[in-house]
Amino acid sequence: MNRRSFIAAVPAAAFANRVFATSRQENPVRDRPDVHGGDRIDGATWAGRSAAWGLHGAAATAHPLATLAAIEMLKTGGSAVDAAVAANAVLGFGEPISCGVGGDCFAMIWDPKVRKVVGINGSGRSPKALTLAEQRKRANAKGLINSYGAVSVSVPGAVDAWWTLHGKYGKLPWKDLFQPAIRHAEEGAPVVQNVAYYVGSSQRIFNKPESHIEEVANFNALWVKDGKSPREGEVFRNPMLAHTYRLIAEGGGRAFYEGEIADKIEAYFKRIGGWMTKADLAAHHTEWVEPRFVNYRGTDVWGLPPNSQGFVTLQMLNIMEQFDLKGMGFQSPMALHHSVEAKRLAFEDRARFYADPHFYNQPTDWLLSKDYAKERAKLIRPDRILTPAYPGQAPSHGDTTYFTVADKDGMMVSQIQSNYRGMGSGLMPDGLGFMFQNRGEMFALTDGHPNIYAPGKRPFQTIIPGFATRDGEPLMSFGVMGGDMQPQGQAQIVSNIVDFDLGLQEAGDSPRWHHDGGNEPTGEQLGDPGKLNLESGVPEATKKALADLGWPLAPNPGVYGGYEAIRRYPGRYAAATEMRKDGAALAY
């Protein structure tokens, strides 16, 4: 039967109201537990694809249009930084559930000229006019900062981070980097599946009175038509964001902080009764920071210092190194149990010691030492769960997008950018087409806490790029998106590659775990021993053994993060992307 005859034979009802793909709630067959992915002829049975290979450059992002923009920049002679900035701008349009010019940015770069890993901290500070007393007065029922609205907004650092990176490593004219994003924002692009799902979720949250958002009319005017947010495949346009990008492209990165955009931001917060001012914006500048590394079984894994949580990955790996995970077996109960316990111990230190270093002197050398890791590892038992998990005693002296790009000269960029929770604070400045981050939610309000709120202070940050080297050579730029999943996911990726010799794509497609519990840097207590979320691909025997050990298990789809990576081999690159999201990896 040819295609025309086949379509004619199908009942018309089968096509009714199916112009666009349905959401997960509307699809009656998406949760068949007895249906799994197809079979590949080679590679791991769970892998959805193989890595993309190329000689001259590579890019992996969470949106196909962003990956294409990065490759376009590389092919026209741009550096990996040029390509990363262009990709990030496109992501701000195509993946606004995760990032945008209203958020922060961190990056690690392999600089082939100096042959070292360098880092930037592009996170912003709290408004100077918003006091601790005011935050406490407006706190929620748990005594924490509200997740949405003006109290959760800190200065967006992304644009100045792009500008700083381009100033040191850019080859193409600054204005050229924004042309793909401007074109897409003006012409429109089909909404991808994850974006459609999470914009719908944001619509429901932002419009609830209990979210305490000062105004939602700007969000609704852009994203909600006839009471509905866009569905997968519908074309979405954002001409206001295109205008904002044009101002940045023509005026330079500081145009966001000192020009027309800053004037509109200040006027907006004055209108809604918020605290951000043009002076807060003008005071912001990106910082170059020194990454640190730990050696994990011969591979140096790098992280950025606080206020980032980058060192949590390193602490986890130091503890995991004390156990023979390979001997325990891939996806075995004991390998997962010991890794989860390492996470719990590292996260207790995260809650106690991680904060803005301008306000608190973190005991970094102690936290990253092998001796401390050995001490902590002794607390882990193979036959029971550690109860309770607690931070070490320091010596007395003291919803995100990830993407990566590599170029023909050997530069590799590992970059992560976020609005934090969901799409952000719910607040969109008049006429500018982007949403402010709600990163300020991550402050604590407890006296004596290193991460306690203060005006002009940077909150604890969950976003962390990843990088690995071996024998002084770049090995891999990688990241896993998703709040506290990021260090958990990074440690699993490193273990999959180093301990179990998985390929770059296989390491990301492997089933993941996510532990949720313990103390938070905000002062919130999520319960002990918390919940252990396991993806459906984890072997049933492993799930049963972990449950028998006492772990409270849950599946909780959507909490396992999003992975992108590029691995360097002599004379070539391999690029991998996340099967759980809508991205693409390309190389040429």
XYZ file of C-alpha atoms in Angstrom:
588
model
C 0.000 0.000 0.000
C 1.463 3.366 -0.976
C 1.483 6.311 1.432
C -1.530 8.054 -0.160
C -3.643 4.865 -0.023
C -2.542 4.231 3.564
C -3.555 7.721 4.722
C -6.891 7.403 2.968
C -7.513 4.159 4.841
C -6.828 5.644 8.273
C -9.929 6.910 10.110
C -10.190 10.687 10.052
C -10.534 10.704 13.834
C -6.925 9.565 14.103
C -5.790 12.940 12.771
C -8.308 15.110 14.608
C -6.691 17.786 16.771
C -3.230 16.304 16.145
C -1.619 19.112 14.182
C 0.977 19.418 16.942
C 2.476 16.756 19.177
C 0.574 16.104 22.368
C 1.977 16.755 25.820
C 2.840 13.933 28.188
C -0.478 14.340 30.001
C -2.414 13.947 26.751
C -0.537 10.937 25.376
C -2.225 7.725 26.618
C 0.575 5.352 25.567
C 3.704 7.155 26.780
C 3.989 5.249 30.078
C 3.883 1.637 28.834
C 6.370 -0.023 31.271
C 6.911 -2.989 28.969
C 8.094 -0.829 26.045
C 11.753 0.209 25.788
C 13.965 1.788 23.163
C 14.977 0.075 19.955
C 18.112 -2.001 19.533
C 21.403 -0.639 18.192
C 23.679 -2.949 16.237
C 26.725 -1.751 18.214
C 27.470 0.108 21.425
C 25.676 -0.071 24.751
C 22.145 -1.443 24.622
C 20.731 1.600 26.421
C 22.425 4.231 24.221
C 20.085 6.236 21.994
C 22.747 7.277 19.516
C 26.492 7.448 19.019
C 28.735 10.481 19.463
C 29.196 12.998 16.639
C 32.770 13.069 15.314
C 34.703 15.824 13.556
C 38.189 17.118 12.806
C 37.815 20.891 13.071
C 35.294 21.688 15.780
C 32.239 20.545 17.696
C 29.264 21.869 19.629
C 26.695 20.295 21.929
C 23.742 22.269 23.272
C 20.206 21.691 24.514
C 18.585 23.114 21.363
C 19.336 22.226 17.710
C 19.204 25.868 16.572
C 21.823 26.815 19.183
C 24.123 24.018 18.038
C 23.720 25.144 14.429
C 24.547 28.739 15.424
C 27.721 27.565 17.147
C 28.842 25.541 14.118
C 28.041 28.524 11.880
C 30.380 30.724 13.932
C 33.149 28.123 13.890
C 32.917 27.696 10.133
C 33.214 31.454 9.565
C 36.474 31.604 11.527
C 35.134 32.250 15.010
C 36.665 30.926 18.185
C 34.995 28.501 20.532
C 34.074 31.516 22.693
C 32.425 33.273 19.737
C 30.439 30.116 19.070
C 29.486 29.725 22.737
C 28.170 33.298 22.975
C 26.151 32.871 19.779
C 24.734 29.569 21.028
C 23.829 31.073 24.403
C 21.965 33.944 22.760
C 19.935 31.476 20.682
C 19.231 29.413 23.792
C 17.890 32.549 25.481
C 15.225 32.632 22.777
C 14.671 28.930 22.113
C 15.102 27.560 25.642
C 13.867 30.364 27.941
C 12.755 27.805 30.518
C 16.436 27.448 31.418
C 18.378 30.563 30.557
C 18.487 34.043 29.103
C 19.991 37.499 29.531
C 18.137 37.781 32.847
C 20.287 35.027 34.397
C 23.854 34.238 35.472
C 26.708 32.436 33.727
C 29.809 30.420 34.672
C 32.447 28.972 32.348
C 35.692 27.037 32.226
C 37.896 27.340 29.160
C 40.865 25.321 27.995
C 43.193 28.071 26.762
C 45.570 26.391 24.279
C 47.990 29.341 24.346
C 48.746 29.040 28.054
C 47.795 25.340 28.216
C 45.628 25.585 31.307
C 42.010 25.636 32.475
C 40.748 29.135 33.277
C 37.425 30.122 34.819
C 34.943 32.967 35.103
C 32.249 33.729 37.641
C 29.442 35.642 35.946
C 26.990 35.717 38.849
C 25.277 38.882 40.063
C 24.643 40.374 43.477
C 21.522 41.213 45.433
C 20.059 44.732 45.181
C 21.660 47.232 47.566
C 18.265 48.631 48.604
C 16.823 45.256 49.660
C 17.702 44.648 53.318
C 17.847 41.488 55.408
C 15.030 42.849 57.567
C 12.828 43.319 54.485
C 13.610 39.796 53.277
C 12.656 38.357 56.636
C 9.439 40.369 56.690
C 8.464 38.908 53.311
C 9.663 35.338 53.991
C 7.371 32.400 53.301
C 5.774 30.111 55.877
C 9.002 28.078 56.158
C 11.033 31.180 56.960
C 12.728 31.097 53.546
C 12.965 33.638 50.746
C 10.077 33.362 48.304
C 10.808 31.484 45.101
C 9.305 34.128 42.828
C 8.820 37.868 42.597
C 11.154 40.800 43.216
C 12.641 39.455 46.474
C 14.182 36.577 44.487
C 15.875 38.721 41.813
C 19.620 39.341 41.736
C 21.612 41.233 39.108
C 21.841 39.219 35.848
C 25.467 38.390 35.076
C 25.241 36.557 31.746
C 25.752 39.419 29.276
C 28.832 40.789 31.024
C 30.244 37.239 31.164
C 29.810 36.966 27.383
C 31.402 40.394 26.926
C 34.344 39.480 29.171
C 34.954 36.178 27.386
C 34.730 37.798 23.974
C 37.130 40.555 25.006
C 39.834 37.989 25.723
C 39.098 35.195 23.273
C 36.775 36.517 20.567
C 37.777 36.621 16.890
C 34.564 37.686 15.166
C 32.922 41.110 15.574
C 30.713 41.201 18.674
C 27.611 42.196 16.715
C 27.907 39.158 14.439
C 27.426 36.785 17.366
C 23.817 37.891 17.872
C 22.584 37.657 14.297
C 21.302 34.036 14.502
C 19.396 34.780 17.724
C 17.941 38.017 16.328
C 16.829 36.206 13.170
C 15.101 33.420 15.089
C 13.435 35.802 17.541
C 12.018 37.890 14.701
C 11.053 35.091 12.289
C 10.011 32.655 14.980
C 10.831 29.004 15.494
C 8.844 25.886 16.418
C 8.728 25.252 20.154
C 10.513 22.047 21.162
C 8.982 19.441 23.450
C 10.632 20.199 26.797
C 10.160 23.936 26.370
C 6.453 23.482 25.647
C 6.069 21.336 28.756
C 7.898 23.668 31.128
C 6.391 26.902 29.797
C 2.979 25.367 30.504
C 4.138 24.524 34.014
C 5.432 28.078 34.516
C 2.131 29.509 33.327
C 0.281 27.618 36.046
C 2.780 28.602 38.766
C 3.156 32.271 37.857
C -0.583 32.885 37.813
C -1.205 31.498 41.298
C -1.756 34.238 43.901
C 0.367 32.315 46.391
C 3.413 32.775 44.133
C 3.463 36.444 45.237
C 4.633 37.797 41.885
C 4.122 41.553 41.601
C 2.949 41.388 37.980
C 2.439 38.587 35.466
C 0.800 40.550 32.659
C 4.068 40.830 30.707
C 4.629 37.061 30.858
C 1.060 36.281 29.857
C 1.105 38.780 26.986
C 4.164 37.094 25.466
C 3.655 33.437 26.319
C -0.070 32.846 26.814
C -2.453 33.231 23.880
C -6.144 32.464 24.351
C -5.374 31.059 27.780
C -2.818 28.509 26.536
C 0.954 28.447 26.346
C 2.562 27.197 23.090
C 2.460 23.482 22.373
C 5.239 21.481 20.792
C 5.702 22.444 17.160
C 3.883 25.781 17.312
C 5.864 28.737 15.999
C 6.842 31.238 18.685
C 8.214 34.744 18.056
C 9.758 37.241 20.433
C 10.392 40.573 18.649
C 10.959 42.333 21.993
C 13.909 40.045 22.725
C 15.201 40.653 19.184
C 15.192 44.387 19.981
C 17.075 43.774 23.236
C 19.662 41.668 21.402
C 20.091 44.439 18.825
C 20.831 46.963 21.564
C 23.428 44.608 23.051
C 24.920 43.765 19.654
C 25.292 47.417 18.675
C 26.203 48.860 22.073
C 28.449 46.130 23.480
C 27.960 44.033 26.569
C 27.871 47.000 28.924
C 24.790 48.298 27.081
C 22.781 45.882 29.216
C 24.049 47.483 32.439
C 24.437 51.172 31.592
C 22.201 52.104 28.647
C 18.578 52.014 27.516
C 18.099 48.474 28.812
C 19.260 49.436 32.306
C 16.944 52.474 32.280
C 13.977 50.245 31.427
C 14.915 47.726 34.111
C 15.109 50.411 36.793
C 11.789 51.911 35.683
C 10.163 48.494 35.746
C 11.189 47.686 39.302
C 10.124 51.144 40.431
C 6.727 50.538 38.828
C 6.138 47.182 40.552
C 7.652 48.126 43.917
C 10.913 46.175 43.555
C 14.480 47.091 44.486
C 16.786 46.659 41.468
C 18.343 49.925 40.271
C 20.550 51.060 37.425
C 23.331 51.554 39.992
C 23.086 47.853 40.930
C 23.453 46.941 37.268
C 26.339 49.333 36.594
C 28.266 47.967 39.595
C 28.277 44.434 38.199
C 31.454 43.004 36.658
C 32.476 39.437 35.851
C 35.356 37.903 37.812
C 38.135 35.660 36.552
C 38.555 32.853 39.088
C 41.022 29.997 39.619
C 39.507 26.539 39.068
C 40.708 23.732 41.332
C 40.995 20.049 40.567
C 41.153 16.662 42.228
C 42.684 13.610 40.655
C 40.203 10.764 40.256
C 42.027 7.533 39.369
C 44.415 9.329 36.984
C 41.986 11.925 35.596
C 42.057 15.521 36.833
C 38.498 16.805 37.283
C 38.090 20.560 37.618
C 35.550 22.761 39.388
C 34.920 26.441 40.041
C 35.114 27.868 43.568
C 32.189 29.256 45.591
C 29.776 30.909 45.394
C 29.451 28.060 42.840
C 28.894 24.486 44.038
C 31.641 23.257 41.687
C 33.752 21.814 44.490
C 30.894 19.494 45.521
C 31.616 17.323 42.479
C 35.254 17.181 43.527
C 34.369 16.252 47.099
C 32.063 13.492 45.883
C 34.748 12.044 43.620
C 37.353 12.142 46.385
C 35.069 10.032 48.587
C 34.001 7.706 45.747
C 37.676 7.077 44.955
C 38.065 5.324 48.304
C 35.907 2.437 47.032
C 36.347 -0.084 44.222
C 33.285 0.926 42.222
C 34.451 -0.988 39.155
C 34.780 -4.142 41.215
C 31.313 -3.591 42.664
C 29.880 -3.581 39.130
C 28.172 -1.155 36.765
C 24.699 -0.119 38.027
C 25.105 -2.513 40.960
C 23.445 -1.857 44.337
C 26.787 -1.370 46.102
C 28.184 1.015 43.473
C 25.066 3.174 43.690
C 24.835 2.940 47.489
C 28.418 4.123 48.046
C 28.063 6.899 45.459
C 24.826 8.177 46.986
C 26.370 8.190 50.455
C 29.307 10.192 49.061
C 26.771 12.667 47.728
C 25.017 12.987 51.074
C 28.268 13.723 52.901
C 29.458 16.246 50.312
C 26.081 17.996 50.294
C 26.134 18.437 54.067
C 29.402 20.341 53.604
C 27.744 22.261 50.754
C 24.987 23.395 53.120
C 27.501 24.418 55.807
C 30.494 25.911 53.978
C 29.535 27.196 50.501
C 28.883 30.953 50.114
C 30.138 34.156 48.475
C 33.903 34.244 49.200
C 33.754 38.054 49.511
C 31.708 37.501 52.677
C 33.028 34.148 53.938
C 36.403 32.389 53.897
C 35.672 28.801 52.886
C 38.154 26.125 54.122
C 38.799 24.982 50.535
C 42.098 23.137 50.979
C 40.633 21.049 53.780
C 37.401 20.264 51.909
C 39.300 19.077 48.812
C 42.035 17.138 50.606
C 42.393 13.385 50.167
C 42.872 12.969 53.922
C 39.485 14.557 54.589
C 37.892 12.340 51.919
C 39.338 9.232 53.573
C 37.973 10.376 56.923
C 34.507 10.910 55.461
C 34.576 7.623 53.520
C 35.038 5.718 56.790
C 31.502 6.767 57.748
C 29.995 4.793 54.849
C 28.891 1.220 55.568
C 27.924 -1.369 52.945
C 25.107 -2.838 55.040
C 23.219 0.253 56.213
C 22.450 3.888 55.493
C 24.393 6.550 57.391
C 21.964 8.248 59.803
C 22.213 11.120 60.143
C 24.555 12.560 57.525
C 26.367 15.620 58.859
C 29.017 18.124 57.759
C 32.650 17.828 58.716
C 34.181 19.897 61.494
C 36.254 22.553 59.751
C 39.656 23.566 61.129
C 39.341 26.593 63.373
C 41.218 28.913 60.963
C 38.682 29.434 58.907
C 15.303 24.382 36.056
C 19.632 25.710 33.775
C 21.266 25.090 30.391
C 24.711 23.692 29.740
C 26.588 23.749 26.441
C 30.087 23.182 25.165
C 32.055 24.178 22.062
C 35.520 23.301 20.731
C 37.414 24.891 17.840
C 40.180 24.061 15.366
C 42.843 25.720 17.537
C 42.159 23.430 20.482
C 40.153 25.851 22.606
C 37.318 24.184 24.509
C 34.548 26.092 26.299
C 32.473 24.528 29.063
C 29.668 26.983 29.832
C 26.515 26.945 31.900
C 23.821 29.595 32.157
C 20.622 29.749 34.134
C 17.560 31.632 35.299
C 17.488 29.152 38.222
C 14.056 27.768 39.158
C 11.979 27.126 36.037
C 11.816 30.178 33.787
C 12.878 32.425 36.661
C 11.211 34.953 38.933
C 8.092 35.418 36.795
C 9.041 39.067 36.212
C 9.612 40.333 32.670
C 10.657 43.985 32.244
C 8.436 46.101 30.024
C 9.256 45.739 26.340
C 12.479 43.725 26.661
C 11.256 40.146 26.133
C 13.255 38.298 28.816
C 12.669 37.129 32.384
C 14.742 37.881 35.468
C 16.336 35.017 37.369
C 15.189 34.047 40.861
C 18.656 33.091 42.076
C 18.196 35.285 45.164
C 15.953 32.555 46.562
C 19.133 30.643 47.389
C 20.173 32.896 50.285
C 19.653 31.776 53.877
C 17.906 33.955 56.461
C 19.522 32.320 59.510
C 21.859 34.364 61.698
C 25.449 33.148 61.491
C 24.973 31.160 58.284
C 27.774 31.818 55.734
C 25.121 32.165 53.014
C 22.878 34.585 54.956
C 21.284 37.300 52.841
C 23.019 40.681 52.614
C 22.645 43.583 50.166
C 25.255 43.455 47.408
C 26.077 39.782 48.074
C 26.117 36.906 45.605
C 23.835 33.985 46.535
C 24.954 30.372 46.617
C 24.973 29.110 43.032
C 24.031 25.662 41.754
C 25.270 26.141 38.168
C 28.633 24.502 37.472
C 30.480 23.734 34.239
C 32.668 20.640 34.194
C 36.105 19.954 32.742
C 38.598 17.100 32.842
C 42.232 16.809 31.825
C 44.641 13.907 31.726
C 48.443 14.154 31.811
C 48.214 17.904 31.274
C 46.074 17.594 28.140
C 42.383 18.501 27.750
C 40.199 15.407 27.923
C 36.577 16.510 28.162
C 34.357 19.558 28.581
C 31.034 18.469 30.054
C 28.127 19.411 32.243
C 24.852 18.156 33.673
C 22.039 20.679 34.106
C 19.488 20.791 36.867
C 19.981 22.412 40.292
C 21.395 20.023 42.874
C 21.507 17.295 40.210
C 24.543 18.965 38.677
C 27.321 17.638 40.959
C 25.491 14.328 41.318
C 25.284 14.009 37.539
C 28.848 15.153 36.940
C 30.190 12.555 39.372
C 28.137 9.824 37.643
C 29.440 10.854 34.211
C 33.063 10.813 35.412
C 32.586 7.421 37.065
C 30.888 6.002 33.960
C 33.852 7.017 31.818
C 36.762 6.414 34.232
C 35.496 3.425 36.232
C 33.433 1.642 33.585
C 35.089 2.776 30.332
C 31.847 3.945 28.707
C 31.828 6.047 25.559
C 30.908 9.726 25.685
C 27.297 9.251 24.552
C 26.848 5.981 26.467
C 27.983 7.694 29.681
C 25.176 10.223 29.307
C 22.476 7.787 28.214
C 23.211 5.470 31.143
C 20.430 5.380 33.781
C 20.959 7.924 36.544
C 20.149 8.339 40.185
C 19.265 11.560 42.008
C 19.233 11.879 45.768
C 16.979 14.498 47.359
C 17.348 15.162 51.076
C 19.490 16.560 53.877
C 20.331 20.188 54.591
C 20.267 22.990 52.011
C 22.410 26.159 51.764
C 19.188 28.117 52.402
C 18.829 26.508 55.826
C 15.955 24.271 54.680
C 15.926 20.645 55.892
C 14.661 18.209 53.258
C 14.632 15.123 55.481
C 17.073 12.356 56.306
C 17.872 9.985 54.622
C 15.689 11.682 51.966
C 14.524 10.096 48.711
C 16.574 8.191 46.161
C 15.154 8.726 42.674
C 16.085 6.023 40.167
C 15.454 6.095 36.443
C 13.460 3.258 34.964
C 16.568 1.856 33.296
C 18.229 0.939 36.602
C 18.108 -2.887 36.887
C 15.201 -4.207 38.929
C 17.564 -6.310 41.054
C 19.490 -3.147 41.955
C 16.288 -1.321 42.890
C 15.177 -4.196 45.118
C 18.557 -4.451 46.862
C 18.626 -0.711 47.560
C 15.078 -0.817 48.912
C 16.036 -3.755 51.144
C 18.942 -1.655 52.424
C 16.414 0.954 53.524
C 16.574 3.558 50.761
C 13.181 5.234 50.144
C 12.906 4.892 46.356
C 11.035 7.050 43.839
C 11.148 7.360 40.037
C 10.319 11.128 39.727
C 10.813 11.774 35.978
C 12.449 15.052 35.096
C 14.961 15.351 37.960
C 17.920 13.633 36.295
C 19.402 16.646 34.535
C 20.613 17.317 31.017
C 24.055 16.366 29.713
C 26.265 17.762 26.949
C 29.914 16.920 26.358
C 32.856 17.126 23.984
C 35.835 14.811 24.268
C 39.141 15.594 22.641
C 41.214 12.939 20.929
C 44.457 13.532 18.982
C 43.384 15.455 15.884
C 39.622 15.073 16.398
C 36.617 15.672 18.636
C 33.626 13.601 19.737
C 30.440 15.370 20.853
C 27.496 13.961 22.817
C 24.096 15.283 23.815
C 21.300 14.482 26.238
C 18.603 11.982 25.266
C 16.365 13.402 28.032
C 16.149 16.817 26.386
C 15.824 18.293 22.886
C 19.427 19.123 22.063
C 21.859 18.244 19.309
C 25.567 17.488 19.077
C 27.395 18.265 15.827
C 31.000 18.168 14.690
C 32.701 18.881 11.390
